[in-house]
Structure formats: structure tokens, C-alpha cells
Amino acid sequence: MTKASPETPIPAASGVPSRLYTHCGIKELRVEDTFFIAETPLDDGQGNPPPGWGNPYQDGVVTVSGSKAVFRDDNGHIVTFLARPGATGFLNICS
């Protein structure tokens, strides 16, 4: 299983098992060389993932279709991410 973090990009394939990095909320995702931003960022207002999400990761599946990536997990979470054309890094690196 791969991790969605600055260190390990998710391979671009449909329905790839992955670990979404959630430590500072659900905001960004990298799939191979493409950086994505959450269509609707999620956090608890304190810079953590919302209740019901794992911390620092949430296991699930990422599907990429064109300029969108969708994360789904067994808890019913669904987050749509939009590609950031030309981006070469994350907007924010969470420690």
C-alpha cells in the first residue's frame, strides 16, 4: 500500500490502494508527478483531520480520471481532488 505524502507519490492507476496523508487535514494529494488539491479541504478547525478520519493516514483507494483524483475508503469517506497543472510541489508541507 502506498502513502499519499510528500515522500511517496501514489501510482497513477484506477483504484490503487493507498494511504492518504491526513495529519494536518485532508488538503493535498500527489499521484506520480501530478499534485492535486482537495475540492473541499477537510479539517477539524485545529489543523487535524476531522473526526472519523485516521491520523496520520487513512487507508483507502485513489482513482484518477483526467484532472480529478477521488479518494474513497471503507468508512464511506469520499474526497475529490483537482489537479494543479504545472505544480512541482505541495502548497504546504505538514510535519
PDB file of N, CA and C in Angstrom:
ATOM      1  N   MET A   1       0.844  -1.163   0.000  1.00  0.00           N
ATOM      2  CA  MET A   1       0.000   0.000   0.000  1.00  0.00           C
ATOM      3  C   MET A   1       0.895   1.234   0.000  1.00  0.00           C
ATOM      4  N   THR A   2       0.561   2.217  -0.834  1.00  0.00           N
ATOM      5  CA  THR A   2       1.374   3.416  -0.920  1.00  0.00           C
ATOM      6  C   THR A   2       0.822   4.512  -0.025  1.00  0.00           C
ATOM      7  N   LYS A   3       1.662   5.480   0.279  1.00  0.00           N
ATOM      8  CA  LYS A   3       1.281   6.601   1.128  1.00  0.00           C
ATOM      9  C   LYS A   3       1.151   7.859   0.288  1.00  0.00           C
ATOM     10  N   ALA A   4       0.112   8.632   0.540  1.00  0.00           N
ATOM     11  CA  ALA A   4      -0.037   9.930  -0.118  1.00  0.00           C
ATOM     12  C   ALA A   4       0.648  10.964   0.761  1.00  0.00           C
ATOM     13  N   SER A   5       1.908  11.148   0.549  1.00  0.00           N
ATOM     14  CA  SER A   5       2.685  12.100   1.326  1.00  0.00           C
ATOM     15  C   SER A   5       3.743  12.701   0.411  1.00  0.00           C
ATOM     16  N   PRO A   6       4.441  13.712   0.884  1.00  0.00           N
ATOM     17  CA  PRO A   6       5.474  14.303   0.035  1.00  0.00           C
ATOM     18  C   PRO A   6       6.541  13.306  -0.388  1.00  0.00           C
ATOM     19  N   GLU A   7       6.781  12.290   0.410  1.00  0.00           N
ATOM     20  CA  GLU A   7       7.860  11.349   0.113  1.00  0.00           C
ATOM     21  C   GLU A   7       7.482  10.285  -0.918  1.00  0.00           C
ATOM     22  N   THR A   8       6.228   9.848  -0.938  1.00  0.00           N
ATOM     23  CA  THR A   8       5.845   8.715  -1.766  1.00  0.00           C
ATOM     24  C   THR A   8       4.605   9.029  -2.593  1.00  0.00           C
ATOM     25  N   PRO A   9       4.752   9.309  -3.887  1.00  0.00           N
ATOM     26  CA  PRO A   9       3.577   9.561  -4.704  1.00  0.00           C
ATOM     27  C   PRO A   9       2.793   8.278  -4.967  1.00  0.00           C
ATOM     28  N   ILE A  10       1.506   8.422  -5.157  1.00  0.00           N
ATOM     29  CA  ILE A  10       0.653   7.279  -5.496  1.00  0.00           C
ATOM     30  C   ILE A  10       0.796   7.010  -6.986  1.00  0.00           C
ATOM     31  N   PRO A  11       0.940   5.748  -7.398  1.00  0.00           N
ATOM     32  CA  PRO A  11       0.995   5.441  -8.829  1.00  0.00           C
ATOM     33  C   PRO A  11      -0.318   5.802  -9.515  1.00  0.00           C
ATOM     34  N   ALA A  12      -0.265   6.263 -10.756  1.00  0.00           N
ATOM     35  CA  ALA A  12      -1.480   6.624 -11.490  1.00  0.00           C
ATOM     36  C   ALA A  12      -2.105   5.370 -12.066  1.00  0.00           C
ATOM     37  N   ALA A  13      -3.092   4.876 -11.408  1.00  0.00           N
ATOM     38  CA  ALA A  13      -3.850   3.729 -11.888  1.00  0.00           C
ATOM     39  C   ALA A  13      -5.216   3.795 -11.244  1.00  0.00           C
ATOM     40  N   SER A  14      -6.175   3.209 -11.870  1.00  0.00           N
ATOM     41  CA  SER A  14      -7.525   3.249 -11.351  1.00  0.00           C
ATOM     42  C   SER A  14      -7.678   2.322 -10.156  1.00  0.00           C
ATOM     43  N   GLY A  15      -8.187   2.862  -9.056  1.00  0.00           N
ATOM     44  CA  GLY A  15      -8.469   2.045  -7.882  1.00  0.00           C
ATOM     45  C   GLY A  15      -7.237   1.538  -7.164  1.00  0.00           C
ATOM     46  N   VAL A  16      -6.191   2.342  -7.052  1.00  0.00           N
ATOM     47  CA  VAL A  16      -4.954   1.927  -6.396  1.00  0.00           C
ATOM     48  C   VAL A  16      -5.110   2.038  -4.880  1.00  0.00           C
ATOM     49  N   PRO A  17      -4.880   0.936  -4.133  1.00  0.00           N
ATOM     50  CA  PRO A  17      -4.888   1.045  -2.673  1.00  0.00           C
ATOM     51  C   PRO A  17      -3.836   2.058  -2.242  1.00  0.00           C
ATOM     52  N   SER A  18      -4.207   2.919  -1.299  1.00  0.00           N
ATOM     53  CA  SER A  18      -3.296   3.974  -0.888  1.00  0.00           C
ATOM     54  C   SER A  18      -3.543   4.384   0.549  1.00  0.00           C
ATOM     55  N   ARG A  19      -2.593   5.155   1.066  1.00  0.00           N
ATOM     56  CA  ARG A  19      -2.711   5.741   2.400  1.00  0.00           C
ATOM     57  C   ARG A  19      -2.671   7.251   2.212  1.00  0.00           C
ATOM     58  N   LEU A  20      -3.802   7.897   2.432  1.00  0.00           N
ATOM     59  CA  LEU A  20      -3.895   9.346   2.295  1.00  0.00           C
ATOM     60  C   LEU A  20      -3.313   9.989   3.546  1.00  0.00           C
ATOM     61  N   TYR A  21      -2.397  10.925   3.354  1.00  0.00           N
ATOM     62  CA  TYR A  21      -1.789  11.630   4.476  1.00  0.00           C
ATOM     63  C   TYR A  21      -2.798  12.638   5.008  1.00  0.00           C
ATOM     64  N   THR A  22      -3.198  12.486   6.266  1.00  0.00           N
ATOM     65  CA  THR A  22      -4.274  13.280   6.852  1.00  0.00           C
ATOM     66  C   THR A  22      -3.829  14.117   8.040  1.00  0.00           C
ATOM     67  N   HIS A  23      -2.570  14.014   8.435  1.00  0.00           N
ATOM     68  CA  HIS A  23      -2.108  14.577   9.704  1.00  0.00           C
ATOM     69  C   HIS A  23      -2.514  16.035   9.926  1.00  0.00           C
ATOM     70  N   CYS A  24      -2.456  16.863   8.912  1.00  0.00           N
ATOM     71  CA  CYS A  24      -2.832  18.279   9.039  1.00  0.00           C
ATOM     72  C   CYS A  24      -4.145  18.581   8.327  1.00  0.00           C
ATOM     73  N   GLY A  25      -4.974  17.583   8.179  1.00  0.00           N
ATOM     74  CA  GLY A  25      -6.232  17.721   7.467  1.00  0.00           C
ATOM     75  C   GLY A  25      -6.129  17.108   6.081  1.00  0.00           C
ATOM     76  N   ILE A  26      -7.255  17.053   5.407  1.00  0.00           N
ATOM     77  CA  ILE A  26      -7.310  16.460   4.069  1.00  0.00           C
ATOM     78  C   ILE A  26      -7.302  17.621   3.084  1.00  0.00           C
ATOM     79  N   LYS A  27      -6.113  17.874   2.502  1.00  0.00           N
ATOM     80  CA  LYS A  27      -5.952  19.062   1.665  1.00  0.00           C
ATOM     81  C   LYS A  27      -5.276  18.796   0.332  1.00  0.00           C
ATOM     82  N   GLU A  28      -4.262  17.934   0.326  1.00  0.00           N
ATOM     83  CA  GLU A  28      -3.482  17.737  -0.892  1.00  0.00           C
ATOM     84  C   GLU A  28      -3.176  16.261  -1.117  1.00  0.00           C
ATOM     85  N   LEU A  29      -2.823  15.961  -2.351  1.00  0.00           N
ATOM     86  CA  LEU A  29      -2.536  14.591  -2.769  1.00  0.00           C
ATOM     87  C   LEU A  29      -1.566  14.655  -3.943  1.00  0.00           C
ATOM     88  N   ARG A  30      -0.674  13.695  -3.991  1.00  0.00           N
ATOM     89  CA  ARG A  30       0.237  13.579  -5.135  1.00  0.00           C
ATOM     90  C   ARG A  30       0.042  12.201  -5.745  1.00  0.00           C
ATOM     91  N   VAL A  31      -0.153  12.182  -7.062  1.00  0.00           N
ATOM     92  CA  VAL A  31      -0.249  10.935  -7.810  1.00  0.00           C
ATOM     93  C   VAL A  31       0.801  11.014  -8.904  1.00  0.00           C
ATOM     94  N   GLU A  32       1.824  10.169  -8.783  1.00  0.00           N
ATOM     95  CA  GLU A  32       3.001  10.231  -9.644  1.00  0.00           C
ATOM     96  C   GLU A  32       3.533  11.652  -9.660  1.00  0.00           C
ATOM     97  N   ASP A  33       3.566  12.323 -10.813  1.00  0.00           N
ATOM     98  CA  ASP A  33       4.125  13.675 -10.894  1.00  0.00           C
ATOM     99  C   ASP A  33       3.058  14.769 -10.867  1.00  0.00           C
ATOM    100  N   THR A  34       1.819  14.412 -10.555  1.00  0.00           N
ATOM    101  CA  THR A  34       0.739  15.398 -10.523  1.00  0.00           C
ATOM    102  C   THR A  34       0.343  15.692  -9.085  1.00  0.00           C
ATOM    103  N   PHE A  35       0.281  16.980  -8.777  1.00  0.00           N
ATOM    104  CA  PHE A  35      -0.152  17.422  -7.451  1.00  0.00           C
ATOM    105  C   PHE A  35      -1.609  17.858  -7.536  1.00  0.00           C
ATOM    106  N   PHE A  36      -2.396  17.447  -6.566  1.00  0.00           N
ATOM    107  CA  PHE A  36      -3.826  17.733  -6.515  1.00  0.00           C
ATOM    108  C   PHE A  36      -4.148  18.478  -5.228  1.00  0.00           C
ATOM    109  N   ILE A  37      -5.220  19.263  -5.269  1.00  0.00           N
ATOM    110  CA  ILE A  37      -5.725  19.942  -4.088  1.00  0.00           C
ATOM    111  C   ILE A  37      -7.178  19.517  -3.885  1.00  0.00           C
ATOM    112  N   ALA A  38      -7.565  19.337  -2.635  1.00  0.00           N
ATOM    113  CA  ALA A  38      -8.925  18.904  -2.329  1.00  0.00           C
ATOM    114  C   ALA A  38      -9.928  19.939  -2.831  1.00  0.00           C
ATOM    115  N   GLU A  39     -10.956  19.460  -3.499  1.00  0.00           N
ATOM    116  CA  GLU A  39     -12.026  20.338  -3.955  1.00  0.00           C
ATOM    117  C   GLU A  39     -12.665  21.041  -2.748  1.00  0.00           C
ATOM    118  N   THR A  40     -12.829  20.288  -1.668  1.00  0.00           N
ATOM    119  CA  THR A  40     -13.317  20.828  -0.397  1.00  0.00           C
ATOM    120  C   THR A  40     -12.383  20.332   0.699  1.00  0.00           C
ATOM    121  N   PRO A  41     -11.382  21.141   1.088  1.00  0.00           N
ATOM    122  CA  PRO A  41     -10.459  20.708   2.145  1.00  0.00           C
ATOM    123  C   PRO A  41     -11.217  20.394   3.435  1.00  0.00           C
ATOM    124  N   LEU A  42     -10.724  19.402   4.162  1.00  0.00           N
ATOM    125  CA  LEU A  42     -11.363  18.964   5.401  1.00  0.00           C
ATOM    126  C   LEU A  42     -10.375  19.013   6.555  1.00  0.00           C
ATOM    127  N   ASP A  43     -10.798  19.601   7.677  1.00  0.00           N
ATOM    128  CA  ASP A  43     -10.022  19.514   8.907  1.00  0.00           C
ATOM    129  C   ASP A  43     -10.958  19.787  10.078  1.00  0.00           C
ATOM    130  N   ASP A  44     -10.428  19.705  11.273  1.00  0.00           N
ATOM    131  CA  ASP A  44     -11.252  19.879  12.474  1.00  0.00           C
ATOM    132  C   ASP A  44     -11.237  21.317  12.988  1.00  0.00           C
ATOM    133  N   GLY A  45     -10.667  22.231  12.226  1.00  0.00           N
ATOM    134  CA  GLY A  45     -10.553  23.612  12.656  1.00  0.00           C
ATOM    135  C   GLY A  45      -9.291  23.886  13.461  1.00  0.00           C
ATOM    136  N   GLN A  46      -8.587  22.825  13.819  1.00  0.00           N
ATOM    137  CA  GLN A  46      -7.339  22.940  14.571  1.00  0.00           C
ATOM    138  C   GLN A  46      -6.149  22.421  13.764  1.00  0.00           C
ATOM    139  N   GLY A  47      -6.360  22.162  12.468  1.00  0.00           N
ATOM    140  CA  GLY A  47      -5.278  21.662  11.625  1.00  0.00           C
ATOM    141  C   GLY A  47      -5.075  20.160  11.707  1.00  0.00           C
ATOM    142  N   ASN A  48      -6.088  19.444  12.150  1.00  0.00           N
ATOM    143  CA  ASN A  48      -6.055  17.980  12.223  1.00  0.00           C
ATOM    144  C   ASN A  48      -7.143  17.424  11.316  1.00  0.00           C
ATOM    145  N   PRO A  49      -7.110  16.108  11.064  1.00  0.00           N
ATOM    146  CA  PRO A  49      -8.202  15.536  10.274  1.00  0.00           C
ATOM    147  C   PRO A  49      -9.517  15.631  11.048  1.00  0.00           C
ATOM    148  N   PRO A  50     -10.639  15.663  10.344  1.00  0.00           N
ATOM    149  CA  PRO A  50     -11.931  15.704  11.021  1.00  0.00           C
ATOM    150  C   PRO A  50     -12.182  14.414  11.811  1.00  0.00           C
ATOM    151  N   PRO A  51     -13.127  14.440  12.745  1.00  0.00           N
ATOM    152  CA  PRO A  51     -13.489  13.214  13.472  1.00  0.00           C
ATOM    153  C   PRO A  51     -13.864  12.103  12.488  1.00  0.00           C
ATOM    154  N   GLY A  52     -13.446  10.897  12.800  1.00  0.00           N
ATOM    155  CA  GLY A  52     -13.744   9.745  11.951  1.00  0.00           C
ATOM    156  C   GLY A  52     -12.664   9.413  10.940  1.00  0.00           C
ATOM    157  N   TRP A  53     -11.653  10.261  10.849  1.00  0.00           N
ATOM    158  CA  TRP A  53     -10.529  10.027   9.940  1.00  0.00           C
ATOM    159  C   TRP A  53      -9.325   9.558  10.742  1.00  0.00           C
ATOM    160  N   GLY A  54      -8.512   8.703  10.127  1.00  0.00           N
ATOM    161  CA  GLY A  54      -7.268   8.266  10.749  1.00  0.00           C
ATOM    162  C   GLY A  54      -6.270   9.419  10.804  1.00  0.00           C
ATOM    163  N   ASN A  55      -5.296   9.277  11.705  1.00  0.00           N
ATOM    164  CA  ASN A  55      -4.243  10.282  11.832  1.00  0.00           C
ATOM    165  C   ASN A  55      -2.964   9.551  12.192  1.00  0.00           C
ATOM    166  N   PRO A  56      -1.951   9.548  11.375  1.00  0.00           N
ATOM    167  CA  PRO A  56      -1.653  10.471  10.294  1.00  0.00           C
ATOM    168  C   PRO A  56      -2.079  10.002   8.906  1.00  0.00           C
ATOM    169  N   TYR A  57      -2.635   8.809   8.764  1.00  0.00           N
ATOM    170  CA  TYR A  57      -3.041   8.293   7.453  1.00  0.00           C
ATOM    171  C   TYR A  57      -4.438   7.708   7.514  1.00  0.00           C
ATOM    172  N   GLN A  58      -5.088   7.671   6.348  1.00  0.00           N
ATOM    173  CA  GLN A  58      -6.359   6.975   6.179  1.00  0.00           C
ATOM    174  C   GLN A  58      -6.190   6.035   4.997  1.00  0.00           C
ATOM    175  N   ASP A  59      -6.412   4.755   5.227  1.00  0.00           N
ATOM    176  CA  ASP A  59      -6.320   3.771   4.146  1.00  0.00           C
ATOM    177  C   ASP A  59      -7.547   3.860   3.252  1.00  0.00           C
ATOM    178  N   GLY A  60      -7.321   3.719   1.960  1.00  0.00           N
ATOM    179  CA  GLY A  60      -8.415   3.756   1.004  1.00  0.00           C
ATOM    180  C   GLY A  60      -7.919   3.451  -0.388  1.00  0.00           C
ATOM    181  N   VAL A  61      -8.642   3.966  -1.371  1.00  0.00           N
ATOM    182  CA  VAL A  61      -8.336   3.736  -2.783  1.00  0.00           C
ATOM    183  C   VAL A  61      -8.403   5.074  -3.504  1.00  0.00           C
ATOM    184  N   VAL A  62      -7.440   5.318  -4.400  1.00  0.00           N
ATOM    185  CA  VAL A  62      -7.441   6.524  -5.219  1.00  0.00           C
ATOM    186  C   VAL A  62      -7.662   6.133  -6.674  1.00  0.00           C
ATOM    187  N   THR A  63      -8.598   6.847  -7.313  1.00  0.00           N
ATOM    188  CA  THR A  63      -8.867   6.663  -8.735  1.00  0.00           C
ATOM    189  C   THR A  63      -8.642   7.996  -9.423  1.00  0.00           C
ATOM    190  N   VAL A  64      -7.859   7.982 -10.485  1.00  0.00           N
ATOM    191  CA  VAL A  64      -7.578   9.205 -11.250  1.00  0.00           C
ATOM    192  C   VAL A  64      -8.313   9.127 -12.580  1.00  0.00           C
ATOM    193  N   SER A  65      -8.987  10.224 -12.911  1.00  0.00           N
ATOM    194  CA  SER A  65      -9.669  10.335 -14.194  1.00  0.00           C
ATOM    195  C   SER A  65      -9.470  11.760 -14.693  1.00  0.00           C
ATOM    196  N   GLY A  66      -8.627  11.901 -15.697  1.00  0.00           N
ATOM    197  CA  GLY A  66      -8.329  13.230 -16.224  1.00  0.00           C
ATOM    198  C   GLY A  66      -7.672  14.102 -15.175  1.00  0.00           C
ATOM    199  N   SER A  67      -8.280  15.262 -14.903  1.00  0.00           N
ATOM    200  CA  SER A  67      -7.698  16.200 -13.940  1.00  0.00           C
ATOM    201  C   SER A  67      -8.269  16.027 -12.536  1.00  0.00           C
ATOM    202  N   LYS A  68      -8.975  14.928 -12.300  1.00  0.00           N
ATOM    203  CA  LYS A  68      -9.536  14.665 -10.968  1.00  0.00           C
ATOM    204  C   LYS A  68      -8.990  13.369 -10.397  1.00  0.00           C
ATOM    205  N   ALA A  69      -8.812  13.373  -9.092  1.00  0.00           N
ATOM    206  CA  ALA A  69      -8.462  12.162  -8.353  1.00  0.00           C
ATOM    207  C   ALA A  69      -9.498  12.040  -7.239  1.00  0.00           C
ATOM    208  N   VAL A  70      -9.999  10.833  -7.027  1.00  0.00           N
ATOM    209  CA  VAL A  70     -11.007  10.613  -5.994  1.00  0.00           C
ATOM    210  C   VAL A  70     -10.489   9.584  -5.012  1.00  0.00           C
ATOM    211  N   PHE A  71     -10.501   9.951  -3.731  1.00  0.00           N
ATOM    212  CA  PHE A  71     -10.133   9.047  -2.640  1.00  0.00           C
ATOM    213  C   PHE A  71     -11.415   8.514  -2.021  1.00  0.00           C
ATOM    214  N   ARG A  72     -11.466   7.185  -1.824  1.00  0.00           N
ATOM    215  CA  ARG A  72     -12.589   6.522  -1.151  1.00  0.00           C
ATOM    216  C   ARG A  72     -12.032   5.541  -0.132  1.00  0.00           C
ATOM    217  N   ASP A  73     -12.766   5.382   0.980  1.00  0.00           N
ATOM    218  CA  ASP A  73     -12.355   4.387   1.965  1.00  0.00           C
ATOM    219  C   ASP A  73     -13.546   3.560   2.427  1.00  0.00           C
ATOM    220  N   ASP A  74     -13.268   2.566   3.243  1.00  0.00           N
ATOM    221  CA  ASP A  74     -14.313   1.665   3.733  1.00  0.00           C
ATOM    222  C   ASP A  74     -15.245   2.319   4.746  1.00  0.00           C
ATOM    223  N   ASN A  75     -14.900   3.516   5.231  1.00  0.00           N
ATOM    224  CA  ASN A  75     -15.756   4.238   6.179  1.00  0.00           C
ATOM    225  C   ASN A  75     -16.762   5.131   5.468  1.00  0.00           C
ATOM    226  N   GLY A  76     -16.721   5.154   4.139  1.00  0.00           N
ATOM    227  CA  GLY A  76     -17.652   5.977   3.374  1.00  0.00           C
ATOM    228  C   GLY A  76     -17.144   7.363   3.040  1.00  0.00           C
ATOM    229  N   HIS A  77     -15.893   7.661   3.400  1.00  0.00           N
ATOM    230  CA  HIS A  77     -15.319   8.955   3.034  1.00  0.00           C
ATOM    231  C   HIS A  77     -15.055   8.992   1.535  1.00  0.00           C
ATOM    232  N   ILE A  78     -15.416  10.107   0.923  1.00  0.00           N
ATOM    233  CA  ILE A  78     -15.118  10.340  -0.492  1.00  0.00           C
ATOM    234  C   ILE A  78     -14.628  11.774  -0.607  1.00  0.00           C
ATOM    235  N   VAL A  79     -13.429  11.948  -1.151  1.00  0.00           N
ATOM    236  CA  VAL A  79     -12.867  13.282  -1.334  1.00  0.00           C
ATOM    237  C   VAL A  79     -12.392  13.405  -2.778  1.00  0.00           C
ATOM    238  N   THR A  80     -12.815  14.472  -3.430  1.00  0.00           N
ATOM    239  CA  THR A  80     -12.387  14.745  -4.800  1.00  0.00           C
ATOM    240  C   THR A  80     -11.261  15.775  -4.764  1.00  0.00           C
ATOM    241  N   PHE A  81     -10.209  15.478  -5.492  1.00  0.00           N
ATOM    242  CA  PHE A  81      -9.052  16.355  -5.612  1.00  0.00           C
ATOM    243  C   PHE A  81      -8.945  16.832  -7.050  1.00  0.00           C
ATOM    244  N   LEU A  82      -8.539  18.085  -7.231  1.00  0.00           N
ATOM    245  CA  LEU A  82      -8.376  18.674  -8.560  1.00  0.00           C
ATOM    246  C   LEU A  82      -6.899  18.900  -8.842  1.00  0.00           C
ATOM    247  N   ALA A  83      -6.477  18.555 -10.054  1.00  0.00           N
ATOM    248  CA  ALA A  83      -5.072  18.706 -10.442  1.00  0.00           C
ATOM    249  C   ALA A  83      -4.667  20.175 -10.407  1.00  0.00           C
ATOM    250  N   ARG A  84      -3.407  20.398 -10.064  1.00  0.00           N
ATOM    251  CA  ARG A  84      -2.786  21.720 -10.094  1.00  0.00           C
ATOM    252  C   ARG A  84      -1.766  21.708 -11.230  1.00  0.00           C
ATOM    253  N   PRO A  85      -2.208  22.005 -12.467  1.00  0.00           N
ATOM    254  CA  PRO A  85      -1.299  21.936 -13.613  1.00  0.00           C
ATOM    255  C   PRO A  85      -0.036  22.760 -13.387  1.00  0.00           C
ATOM    256  N   GLY A  86       1.098  22.151 -13.690  1.00  0.00           N
ATOM    257  CA  GLY A  86       2.385  22.835 -13.567  1.00  0.00           C
ATOM    258  C   GLY A  86       2.971  22.843 -12.169  1.00  0.00           C
ATOM    259  N   ALA A  87       2.220  22.368 -11.180  1.00  0.00           N
ATOM    260  CA  ALA A  87       2.731  22.359  -9.793  1.00  0.00           C
ATOM    261  C   ALA A  87       3.899  21.396  -9.694  1.00  0.00           C
ATOM    262  N   THR A  88       4.902  21.796  -8.921  1.00  0.00           N
ATOM    263  CA  THR A  88       6.081  20.960  -8.720  1.00  0.00           C
ATOM    264  C   THR A  88       6.258  20.570  -7.249  1.00  0.00           C
ATOM    265  N   GLY A  89       5.307  20.940  -6.420  1.00  0.00           N
ATOM    266  CA  GLY A  89       5.383  20.600  -5.013  1.00  0.00           C
ATOM    267  C   GLY A  89       4.059  20.876  -4.321  1.00  0.00           C
ATOM    268  N   PHE A  90       4.008  20.471  -3.066  1.00  0.00           N
ATOM    269  CA  PHE A  90       2.821  20.717  -2.252  1.00  0.00           C
ATOM    270  C   PHE A  90       2.751  22.186  -1.874  1.00  0.00           C
ATOM    271  N   LEU A  91       1.558  22.709  -1.659  1.00  0.00           N
ATOM    272  CA  LEU A  91       1.382  24.080  -1.197  1.00  0.00           C
ATOM    273  C   LEU A  91       1.896  24.225   0.222  1.00  0.00           C
ATOM    274  N   ASN A  92       1.641  23.210   1.054  1.00  0.00           N
ATOM    275  CA  ASN A  92       2.093  23.202   2.444  1.00  0.00           C
ATOM    276  C   ASN A  92       2.634  21.827   2.783  1.00  0.00           C
ATOM    277  N   ILE A  93       3.751  21.790   3.463  1.00  0.00           N
ATOM    278  CA  ILE A  93       4.314  20.532   3.942  1.00  0.00           C
ATOM    279  C   ILE A  93       3.995  20.444   5.423  1.00  0.00           C
ATOM    280  N   CYS A  94       3.290  19.412   5.790  1.00  0.00           N
ATOM    281  CA  CYS A  94       2.881  19.204   7.166  1.00  0.00           C
ATOM    282  C   CYS A  94       3.920  18.330   7.857  1.00  0.00           C
ATOM    283  N   SER A  95       4.252  18.672   9.087  1.00  0.00           N
ATOM    284  CA  SER A  95       5.245  17.872   9.811  1.00  0.00           C
ATOM    285  C   SER A  95       4.592  16.763  10.596  1.00  0.00           C
TER     286      SER A  95
END
